[in-house]
PDB file of C-alpha atoms and ligand atoms in Angstrom:
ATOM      1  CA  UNK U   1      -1.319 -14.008 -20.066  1.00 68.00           C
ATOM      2  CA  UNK U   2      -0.507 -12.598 -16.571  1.00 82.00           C
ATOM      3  CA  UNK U   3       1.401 -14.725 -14.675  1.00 96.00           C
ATOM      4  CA  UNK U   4       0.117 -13.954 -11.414  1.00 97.00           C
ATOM      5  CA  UNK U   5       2.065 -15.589  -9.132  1.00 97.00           C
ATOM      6  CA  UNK U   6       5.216 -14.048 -10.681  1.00 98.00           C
ATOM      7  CA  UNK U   7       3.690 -10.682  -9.898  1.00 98.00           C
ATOM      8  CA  UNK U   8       3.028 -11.839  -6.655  1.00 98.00           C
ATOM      9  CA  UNK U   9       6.461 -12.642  -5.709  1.00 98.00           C
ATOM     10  CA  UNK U  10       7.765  -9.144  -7.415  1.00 98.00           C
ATOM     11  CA  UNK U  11       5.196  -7.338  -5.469  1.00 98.00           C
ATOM     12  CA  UNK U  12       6.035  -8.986  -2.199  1.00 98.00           C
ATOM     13  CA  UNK U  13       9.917  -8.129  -3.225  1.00 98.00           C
ATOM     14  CA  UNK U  14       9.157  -4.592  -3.729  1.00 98.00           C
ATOM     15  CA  UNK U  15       7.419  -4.376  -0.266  1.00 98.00           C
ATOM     16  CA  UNK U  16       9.799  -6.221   1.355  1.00 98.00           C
ATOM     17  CA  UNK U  17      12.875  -3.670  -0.397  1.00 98.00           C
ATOM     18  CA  UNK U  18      10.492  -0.822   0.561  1.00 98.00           C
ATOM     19  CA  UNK U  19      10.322  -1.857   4.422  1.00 98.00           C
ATOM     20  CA  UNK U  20      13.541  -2.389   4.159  1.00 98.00           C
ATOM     21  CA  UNK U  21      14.480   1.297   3.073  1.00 97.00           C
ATOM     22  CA  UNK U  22      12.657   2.640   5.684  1.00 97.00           C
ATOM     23  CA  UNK U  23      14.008   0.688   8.214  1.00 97.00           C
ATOM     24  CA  UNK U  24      10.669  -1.011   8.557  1.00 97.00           C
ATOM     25  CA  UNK U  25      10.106  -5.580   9.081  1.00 96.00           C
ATOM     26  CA  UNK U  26       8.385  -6.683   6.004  1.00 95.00           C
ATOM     27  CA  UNK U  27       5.954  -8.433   8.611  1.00 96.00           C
ATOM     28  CA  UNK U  28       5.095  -5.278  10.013  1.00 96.00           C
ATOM     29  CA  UNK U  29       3.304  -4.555   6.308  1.00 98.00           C
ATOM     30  CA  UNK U  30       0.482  -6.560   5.108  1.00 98.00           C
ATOM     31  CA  UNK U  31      -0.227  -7.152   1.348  1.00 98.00           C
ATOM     32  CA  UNK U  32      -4.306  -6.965   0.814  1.00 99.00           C
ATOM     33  CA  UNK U  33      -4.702  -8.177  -2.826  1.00 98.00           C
ATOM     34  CA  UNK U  34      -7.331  -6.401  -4.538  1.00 98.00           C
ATOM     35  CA  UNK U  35      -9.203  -8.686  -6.709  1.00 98.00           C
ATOM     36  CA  UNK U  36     -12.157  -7.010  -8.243  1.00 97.00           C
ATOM     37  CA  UNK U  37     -13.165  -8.293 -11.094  1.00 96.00           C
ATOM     38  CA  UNK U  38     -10.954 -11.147 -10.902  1.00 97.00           C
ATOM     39  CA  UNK U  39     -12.539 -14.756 -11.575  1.00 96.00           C
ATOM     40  CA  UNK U  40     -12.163 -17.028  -8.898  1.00 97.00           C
ATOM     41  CA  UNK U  41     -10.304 -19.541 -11.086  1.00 96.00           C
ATOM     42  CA  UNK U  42      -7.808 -16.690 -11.298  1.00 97.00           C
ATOM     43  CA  UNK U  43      -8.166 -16.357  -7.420  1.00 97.00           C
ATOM     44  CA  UNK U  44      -6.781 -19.554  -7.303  1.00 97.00           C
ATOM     45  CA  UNK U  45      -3.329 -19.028  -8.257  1.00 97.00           C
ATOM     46  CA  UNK U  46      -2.856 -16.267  -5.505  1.00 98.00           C
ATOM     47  CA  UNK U  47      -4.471 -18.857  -2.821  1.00 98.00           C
ATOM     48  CA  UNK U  48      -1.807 -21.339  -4.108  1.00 97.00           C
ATOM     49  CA  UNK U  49       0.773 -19.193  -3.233  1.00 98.00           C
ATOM     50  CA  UNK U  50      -0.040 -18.430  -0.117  1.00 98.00           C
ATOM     51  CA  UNK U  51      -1.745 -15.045   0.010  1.00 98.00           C
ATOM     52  CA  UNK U  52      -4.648 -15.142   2.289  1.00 98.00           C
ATOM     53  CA  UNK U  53      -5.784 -11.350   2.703  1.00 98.00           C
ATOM     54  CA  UNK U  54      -8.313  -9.899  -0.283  1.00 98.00           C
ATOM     55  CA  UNK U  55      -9.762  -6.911  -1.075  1.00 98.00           C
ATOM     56  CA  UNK U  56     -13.209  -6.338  -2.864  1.00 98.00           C
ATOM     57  CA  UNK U  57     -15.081  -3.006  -3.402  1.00 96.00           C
ATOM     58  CA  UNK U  58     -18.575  -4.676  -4.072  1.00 98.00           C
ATOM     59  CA  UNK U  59     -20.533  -6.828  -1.441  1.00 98.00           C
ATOM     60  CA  UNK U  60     -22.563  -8.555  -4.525  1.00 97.00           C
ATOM     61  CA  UNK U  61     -19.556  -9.543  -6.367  1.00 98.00           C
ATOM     62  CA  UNK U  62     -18.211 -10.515  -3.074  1.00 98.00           C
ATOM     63  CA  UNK U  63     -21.005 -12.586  -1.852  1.00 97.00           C
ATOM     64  CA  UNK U  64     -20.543 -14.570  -5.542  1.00 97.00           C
ATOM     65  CA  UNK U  65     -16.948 -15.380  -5.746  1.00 97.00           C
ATOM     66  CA  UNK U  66     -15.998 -15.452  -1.642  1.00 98.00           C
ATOM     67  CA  UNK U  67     -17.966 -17.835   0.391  1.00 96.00           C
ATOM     68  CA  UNK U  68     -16.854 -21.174  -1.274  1.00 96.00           C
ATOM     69  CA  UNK U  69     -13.672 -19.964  -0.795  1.00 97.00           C
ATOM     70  CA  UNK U  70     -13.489 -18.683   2.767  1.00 96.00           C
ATOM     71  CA  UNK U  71     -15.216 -22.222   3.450  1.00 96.00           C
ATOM     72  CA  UNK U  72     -12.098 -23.739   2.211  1.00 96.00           C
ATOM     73  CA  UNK U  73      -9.495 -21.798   3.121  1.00 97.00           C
ATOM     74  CA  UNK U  74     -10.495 -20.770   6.883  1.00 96.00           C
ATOM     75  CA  UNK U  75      -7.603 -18.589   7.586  1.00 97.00           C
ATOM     76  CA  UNK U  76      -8.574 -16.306   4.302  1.00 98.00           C
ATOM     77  CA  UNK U  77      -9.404 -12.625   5.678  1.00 98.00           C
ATOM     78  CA  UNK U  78     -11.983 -10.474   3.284  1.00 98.00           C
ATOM     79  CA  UNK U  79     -11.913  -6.726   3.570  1.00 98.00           C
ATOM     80  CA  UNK U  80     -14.345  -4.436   1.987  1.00 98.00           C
ATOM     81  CA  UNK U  81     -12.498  -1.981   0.662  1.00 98.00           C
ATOM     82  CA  UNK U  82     -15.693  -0.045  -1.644  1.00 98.00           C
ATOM     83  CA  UNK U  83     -18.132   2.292  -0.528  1.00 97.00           C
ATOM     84  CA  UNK U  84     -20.803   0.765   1.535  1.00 98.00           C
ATOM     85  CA  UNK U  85     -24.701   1.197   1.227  1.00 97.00           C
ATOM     86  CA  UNK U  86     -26.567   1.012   4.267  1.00 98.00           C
ATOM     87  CA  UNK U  87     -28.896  -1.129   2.376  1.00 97.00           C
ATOM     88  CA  UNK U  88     -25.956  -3.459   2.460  1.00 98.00           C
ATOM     89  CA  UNK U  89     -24.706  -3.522   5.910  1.00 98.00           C
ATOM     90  CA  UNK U  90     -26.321  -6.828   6.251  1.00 97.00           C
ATOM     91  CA  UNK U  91     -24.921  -8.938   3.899  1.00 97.00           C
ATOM     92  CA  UNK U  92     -21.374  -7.179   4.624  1.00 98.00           C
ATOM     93  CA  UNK U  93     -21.210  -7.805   7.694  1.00 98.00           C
ATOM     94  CA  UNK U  94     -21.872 -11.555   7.205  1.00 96.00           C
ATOM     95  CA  UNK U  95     -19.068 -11.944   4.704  1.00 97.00           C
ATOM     96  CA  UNK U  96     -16.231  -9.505   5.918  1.00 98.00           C
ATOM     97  CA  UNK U  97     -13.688  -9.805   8.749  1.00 98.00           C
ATOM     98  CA  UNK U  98     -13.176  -6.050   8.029  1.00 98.00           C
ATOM     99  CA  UNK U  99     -14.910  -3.028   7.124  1.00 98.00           C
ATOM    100  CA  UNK U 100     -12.150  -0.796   5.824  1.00 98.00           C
ATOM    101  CA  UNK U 101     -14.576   1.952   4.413  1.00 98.00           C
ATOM    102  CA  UNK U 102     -16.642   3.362   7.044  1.00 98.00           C
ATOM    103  CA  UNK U 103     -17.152   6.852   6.710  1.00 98.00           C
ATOM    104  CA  UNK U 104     -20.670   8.189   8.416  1.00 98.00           C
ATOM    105  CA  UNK U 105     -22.528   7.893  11.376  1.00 98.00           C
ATOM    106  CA  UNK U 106     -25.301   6.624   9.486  1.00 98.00           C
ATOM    107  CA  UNK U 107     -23.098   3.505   8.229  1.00 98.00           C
ATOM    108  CA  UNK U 108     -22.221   3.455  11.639  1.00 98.00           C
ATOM    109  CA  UNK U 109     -25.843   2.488  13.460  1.00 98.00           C
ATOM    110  CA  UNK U 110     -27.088   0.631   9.834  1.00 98.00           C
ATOM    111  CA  UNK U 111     -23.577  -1.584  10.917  1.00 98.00           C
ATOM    112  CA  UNK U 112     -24.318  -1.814  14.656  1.00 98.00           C
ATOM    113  CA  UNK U 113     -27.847  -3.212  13.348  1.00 98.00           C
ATOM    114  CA  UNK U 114     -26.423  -5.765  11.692  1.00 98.00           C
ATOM    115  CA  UNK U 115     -24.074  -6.697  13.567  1.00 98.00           C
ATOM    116  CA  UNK U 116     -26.384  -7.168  16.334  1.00 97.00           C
ATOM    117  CA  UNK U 117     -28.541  -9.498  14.441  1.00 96.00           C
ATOM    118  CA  UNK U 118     -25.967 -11.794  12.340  1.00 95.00           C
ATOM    119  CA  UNK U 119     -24.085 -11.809  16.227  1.00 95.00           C
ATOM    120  CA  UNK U 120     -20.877 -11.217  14.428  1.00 94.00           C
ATOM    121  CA  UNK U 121     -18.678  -7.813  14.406  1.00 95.00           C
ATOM    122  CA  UNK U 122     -16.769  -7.332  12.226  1.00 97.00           C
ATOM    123  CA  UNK U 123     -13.874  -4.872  12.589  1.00 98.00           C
ATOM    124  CA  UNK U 124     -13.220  -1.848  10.984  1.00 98.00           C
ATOM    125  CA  UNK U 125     -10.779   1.403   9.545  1.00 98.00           C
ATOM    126  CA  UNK U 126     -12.430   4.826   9.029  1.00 98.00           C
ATOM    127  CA  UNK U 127     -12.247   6.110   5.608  1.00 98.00           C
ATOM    128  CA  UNK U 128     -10.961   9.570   5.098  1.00 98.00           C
ATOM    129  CA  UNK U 129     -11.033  11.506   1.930  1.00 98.00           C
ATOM    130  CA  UNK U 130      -7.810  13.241   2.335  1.00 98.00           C
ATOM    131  CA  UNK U 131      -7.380  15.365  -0.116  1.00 98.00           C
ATOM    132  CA  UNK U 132     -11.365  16.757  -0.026  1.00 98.00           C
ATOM    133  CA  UNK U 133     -12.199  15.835  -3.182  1.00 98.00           C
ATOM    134  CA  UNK U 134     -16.043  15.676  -3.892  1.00 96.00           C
ATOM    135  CA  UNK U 135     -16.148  12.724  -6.412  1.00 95.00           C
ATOM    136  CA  UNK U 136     -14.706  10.621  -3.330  1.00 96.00           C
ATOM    137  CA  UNK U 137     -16.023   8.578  -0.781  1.00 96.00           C
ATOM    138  CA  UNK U 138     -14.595   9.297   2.751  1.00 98.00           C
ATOM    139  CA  UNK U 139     -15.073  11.195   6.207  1.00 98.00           C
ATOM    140  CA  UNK U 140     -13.536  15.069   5.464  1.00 98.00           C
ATOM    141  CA  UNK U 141     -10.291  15.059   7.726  1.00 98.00           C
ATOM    142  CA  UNK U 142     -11.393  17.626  10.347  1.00 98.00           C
ATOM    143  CA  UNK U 143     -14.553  15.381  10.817  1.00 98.00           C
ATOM    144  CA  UNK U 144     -12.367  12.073  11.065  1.00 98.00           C
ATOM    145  CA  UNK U 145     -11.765  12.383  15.103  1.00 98.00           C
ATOM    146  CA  UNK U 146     -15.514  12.730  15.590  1.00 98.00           C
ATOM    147  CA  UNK U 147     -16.222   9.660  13.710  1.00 98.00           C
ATOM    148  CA  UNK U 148     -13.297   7.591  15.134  1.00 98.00           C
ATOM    149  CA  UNK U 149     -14.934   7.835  18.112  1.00 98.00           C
ATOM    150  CA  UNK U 150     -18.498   7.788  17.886  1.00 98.00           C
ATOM    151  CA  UNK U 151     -17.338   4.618  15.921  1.00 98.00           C
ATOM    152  CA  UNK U 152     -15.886   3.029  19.315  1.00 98.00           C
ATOM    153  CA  UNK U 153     -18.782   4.419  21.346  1.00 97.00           C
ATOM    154  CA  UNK U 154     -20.983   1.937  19.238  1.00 97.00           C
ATOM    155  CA  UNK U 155     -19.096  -1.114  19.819  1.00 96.00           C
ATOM    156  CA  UNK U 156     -16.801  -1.501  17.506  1.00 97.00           C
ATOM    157  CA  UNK U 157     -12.839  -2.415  17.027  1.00 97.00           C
ATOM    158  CA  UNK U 158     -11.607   0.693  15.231  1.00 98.00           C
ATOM    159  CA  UNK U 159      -8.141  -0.637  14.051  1.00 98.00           C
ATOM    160  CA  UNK U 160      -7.378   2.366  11.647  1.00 98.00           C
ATOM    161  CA  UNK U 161      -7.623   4.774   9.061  1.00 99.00           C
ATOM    162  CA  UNK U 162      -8.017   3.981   4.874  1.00 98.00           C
ATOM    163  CA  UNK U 163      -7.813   6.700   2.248  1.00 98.00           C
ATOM    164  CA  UNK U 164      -7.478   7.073  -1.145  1.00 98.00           C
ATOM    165  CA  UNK U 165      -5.479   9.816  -1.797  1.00 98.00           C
ATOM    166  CA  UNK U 166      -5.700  12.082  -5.549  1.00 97.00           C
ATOM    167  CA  UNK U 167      -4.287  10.131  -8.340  1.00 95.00           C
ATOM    168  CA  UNK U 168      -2.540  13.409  -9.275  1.00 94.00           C
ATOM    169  CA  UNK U 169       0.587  14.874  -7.420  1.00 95.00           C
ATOM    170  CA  UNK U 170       2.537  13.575  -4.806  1.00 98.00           C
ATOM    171  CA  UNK U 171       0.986  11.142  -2.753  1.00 98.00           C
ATOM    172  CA  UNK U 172       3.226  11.529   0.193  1.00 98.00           C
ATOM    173  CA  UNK U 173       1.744  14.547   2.231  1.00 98.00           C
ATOM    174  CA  UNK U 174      -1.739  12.870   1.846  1.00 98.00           C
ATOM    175  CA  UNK U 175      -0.210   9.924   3.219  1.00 98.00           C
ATOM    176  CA  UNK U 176       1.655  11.960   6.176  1.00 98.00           C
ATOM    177  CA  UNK U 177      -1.939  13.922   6.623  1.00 98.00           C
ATOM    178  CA  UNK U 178      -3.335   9.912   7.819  1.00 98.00           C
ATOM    179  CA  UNK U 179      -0.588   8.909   9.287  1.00 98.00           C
ATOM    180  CA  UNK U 180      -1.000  11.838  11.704  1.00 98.00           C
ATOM    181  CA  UNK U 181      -4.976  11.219  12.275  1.00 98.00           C
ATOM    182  CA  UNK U 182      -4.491   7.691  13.000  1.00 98.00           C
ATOM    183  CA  UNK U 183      -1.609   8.701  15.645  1.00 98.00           C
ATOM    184  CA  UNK U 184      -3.726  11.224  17.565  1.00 98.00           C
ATOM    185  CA  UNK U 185      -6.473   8.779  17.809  1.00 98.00           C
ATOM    186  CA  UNK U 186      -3.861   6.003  19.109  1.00 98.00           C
ATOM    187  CA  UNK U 187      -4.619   3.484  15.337  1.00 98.00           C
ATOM    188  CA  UNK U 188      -2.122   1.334  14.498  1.00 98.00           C
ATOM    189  CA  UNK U 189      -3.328   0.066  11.353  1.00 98.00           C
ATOM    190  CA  UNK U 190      -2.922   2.931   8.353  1.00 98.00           C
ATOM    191  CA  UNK U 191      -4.128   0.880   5.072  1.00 99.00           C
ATOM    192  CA  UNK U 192      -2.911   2.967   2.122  1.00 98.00           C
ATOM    193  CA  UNK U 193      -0.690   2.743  -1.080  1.00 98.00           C
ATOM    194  CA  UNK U 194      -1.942   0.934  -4.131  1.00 98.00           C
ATOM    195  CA  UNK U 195      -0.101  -0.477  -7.113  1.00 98.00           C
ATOM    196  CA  UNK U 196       1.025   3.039  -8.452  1.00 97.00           C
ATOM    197  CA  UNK U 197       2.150   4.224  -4.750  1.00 98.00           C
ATOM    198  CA  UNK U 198       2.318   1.681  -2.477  1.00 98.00           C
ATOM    199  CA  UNK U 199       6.353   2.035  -1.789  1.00 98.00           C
ATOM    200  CA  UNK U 200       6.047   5.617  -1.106  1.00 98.00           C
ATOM    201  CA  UNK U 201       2.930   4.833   1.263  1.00 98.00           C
ATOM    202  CA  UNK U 202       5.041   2.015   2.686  1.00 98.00           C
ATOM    203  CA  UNK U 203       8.189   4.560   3.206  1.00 98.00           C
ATOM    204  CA  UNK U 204       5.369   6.866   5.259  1.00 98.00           C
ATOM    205  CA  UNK U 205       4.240   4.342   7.492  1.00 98.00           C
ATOM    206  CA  UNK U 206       1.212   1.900   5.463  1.00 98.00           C
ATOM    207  CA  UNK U 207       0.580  -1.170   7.541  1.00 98.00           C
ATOM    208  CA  UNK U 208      -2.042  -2.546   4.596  1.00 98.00           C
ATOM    209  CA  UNK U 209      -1.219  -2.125   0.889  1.00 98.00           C
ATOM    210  CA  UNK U 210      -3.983  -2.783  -1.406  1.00 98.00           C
ATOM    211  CA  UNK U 211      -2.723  -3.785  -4.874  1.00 98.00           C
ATOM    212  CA  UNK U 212      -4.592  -5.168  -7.802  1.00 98.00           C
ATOM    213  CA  UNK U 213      -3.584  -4.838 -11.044  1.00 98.00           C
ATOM    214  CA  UNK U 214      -0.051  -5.223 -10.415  1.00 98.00           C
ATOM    215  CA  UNK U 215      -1.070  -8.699  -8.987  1.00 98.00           C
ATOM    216  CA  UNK U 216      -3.604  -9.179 -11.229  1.00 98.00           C
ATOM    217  CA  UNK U 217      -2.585  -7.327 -14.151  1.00 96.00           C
ATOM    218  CA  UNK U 218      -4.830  -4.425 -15.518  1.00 94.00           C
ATOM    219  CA  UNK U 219      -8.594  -4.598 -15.479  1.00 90.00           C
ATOM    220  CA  UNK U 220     -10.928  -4.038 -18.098  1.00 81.00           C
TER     221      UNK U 220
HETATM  222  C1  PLP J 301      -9.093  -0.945  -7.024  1.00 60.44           C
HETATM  223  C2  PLP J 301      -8.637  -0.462  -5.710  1.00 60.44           C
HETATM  224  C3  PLP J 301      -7.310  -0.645  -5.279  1.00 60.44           C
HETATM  225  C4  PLP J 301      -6.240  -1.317  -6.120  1.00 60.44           C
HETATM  226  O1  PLP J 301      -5.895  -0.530  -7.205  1.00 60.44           O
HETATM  227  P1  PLP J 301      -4.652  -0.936  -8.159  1.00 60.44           P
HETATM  228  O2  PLP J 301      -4.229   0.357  -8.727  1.00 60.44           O
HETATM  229  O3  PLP J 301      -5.191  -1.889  -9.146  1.00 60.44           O
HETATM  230  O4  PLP J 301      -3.621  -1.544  -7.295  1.00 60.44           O
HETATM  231  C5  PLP J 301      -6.961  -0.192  -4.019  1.00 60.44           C
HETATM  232  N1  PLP J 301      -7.850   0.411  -3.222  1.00 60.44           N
HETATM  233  C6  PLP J 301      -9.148   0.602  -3.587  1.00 60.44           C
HETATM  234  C7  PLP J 301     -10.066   1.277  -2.646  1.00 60.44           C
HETATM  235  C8  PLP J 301      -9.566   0.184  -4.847  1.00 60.44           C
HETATM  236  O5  PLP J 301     -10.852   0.389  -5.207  1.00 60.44           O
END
């Protein structure tokens, strides 16, 4: 069995060491725990213990496990942390307080749609597939300025950058590479590092980790 609120508490350690090291508040670091495919009684636990920021890469699994939830916890925040559909824009925008994945104009104006309609905006990051690779979702880094701000232009709260960077190597120049777009485009909110590399991405400058299975042990 996973004892997830022991993880918890070691993960929250670790971040806390890691800030720490690099002369960094813990506070200045938030933890987003990722919890795809992760049943809601298991959801629980974490909610007992106090975390209150999620991650989830599908809307539909989302829209099945969050809404009770948000309705009784109302200071829970949801990010959407998958790639997006426009086909979807709708329904995320109803259930997310932020967007961390947008990475195309057409996202963009499907978003601005439904925004307009639910009268809610939610805010959001612009993905950025930093190390080019094709099988990943993600604005190409020499596009990312462009998209920042045609981003703001339609109305929205830009708060940062996301990326995912290749599971292979060294992590830390990919992380540097963000750290640097979100800078010249005055971001303050650089959400990267996951279970396998979230000290290194807190060491260069993460401000949102996303961890799952170190929370929630591995997935199936
Ligand atoms: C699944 C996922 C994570 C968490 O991955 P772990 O290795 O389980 O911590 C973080 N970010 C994104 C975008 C994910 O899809």
């Amino acid at each position: 069995m996973t004892d997830i609120a022991a993880n918890l508490a070691e993960v929250r350690r670790r971040i806390a060491d890691a800030a720490a090291q690099a002369g960094r508040r813990a506070e200045e670091v938030v933890l987003v725990a990722v919890s795809k495919t992760v049943e809601v009684s298991r959801l629980e636990i974490a909610l007992k213990e106090g975390q209150r920021v999620f991650g989830e890469n599908r809307v539909q699994e989302a829209e099945a496990k969050w809404p009770a939830l948000k309705a009784r916890h109302p200071d829970l925040r949801l990010r959407l942390i998958g790639p997006l559909q426009t086909n979807k824009a709708k329904d995320a925008v109803r259930l997310f307080d932020v967007i961390e994945t947008v990475d195309r104009e057409r996202l963009v104006a499907a978003l601005a749609r439904a925004a307009d309609q639910a009268g809610r905006r939610p805010r959001v990051l612009v993905q950025v597939n930093i190390g080019r690779e094709p099988q990943k979702a993600g604005a190409d880094p020499d596009h990312a300025d462009r998209l920042i701000e045609t981003t703001r232009r339609t109305g929205f709260v830009v708060d940062g950058v996301m990326c995912i960077p290749p599971a292979e190597g060294d992590p830390a120049p990919h992380f540097d590479r963000l750290a640097g777009i979100a800078r010249r485009n005055g971001l303050a909110q650089l959400s990267m590092g996951m279970s396998g590399d979230f000290e290194t991405a807190i060491r260069h400058g993460a401000t949102h980790v996303r961890v799952g299975s170190a929370i929630f042990g591995a997935r199936a």
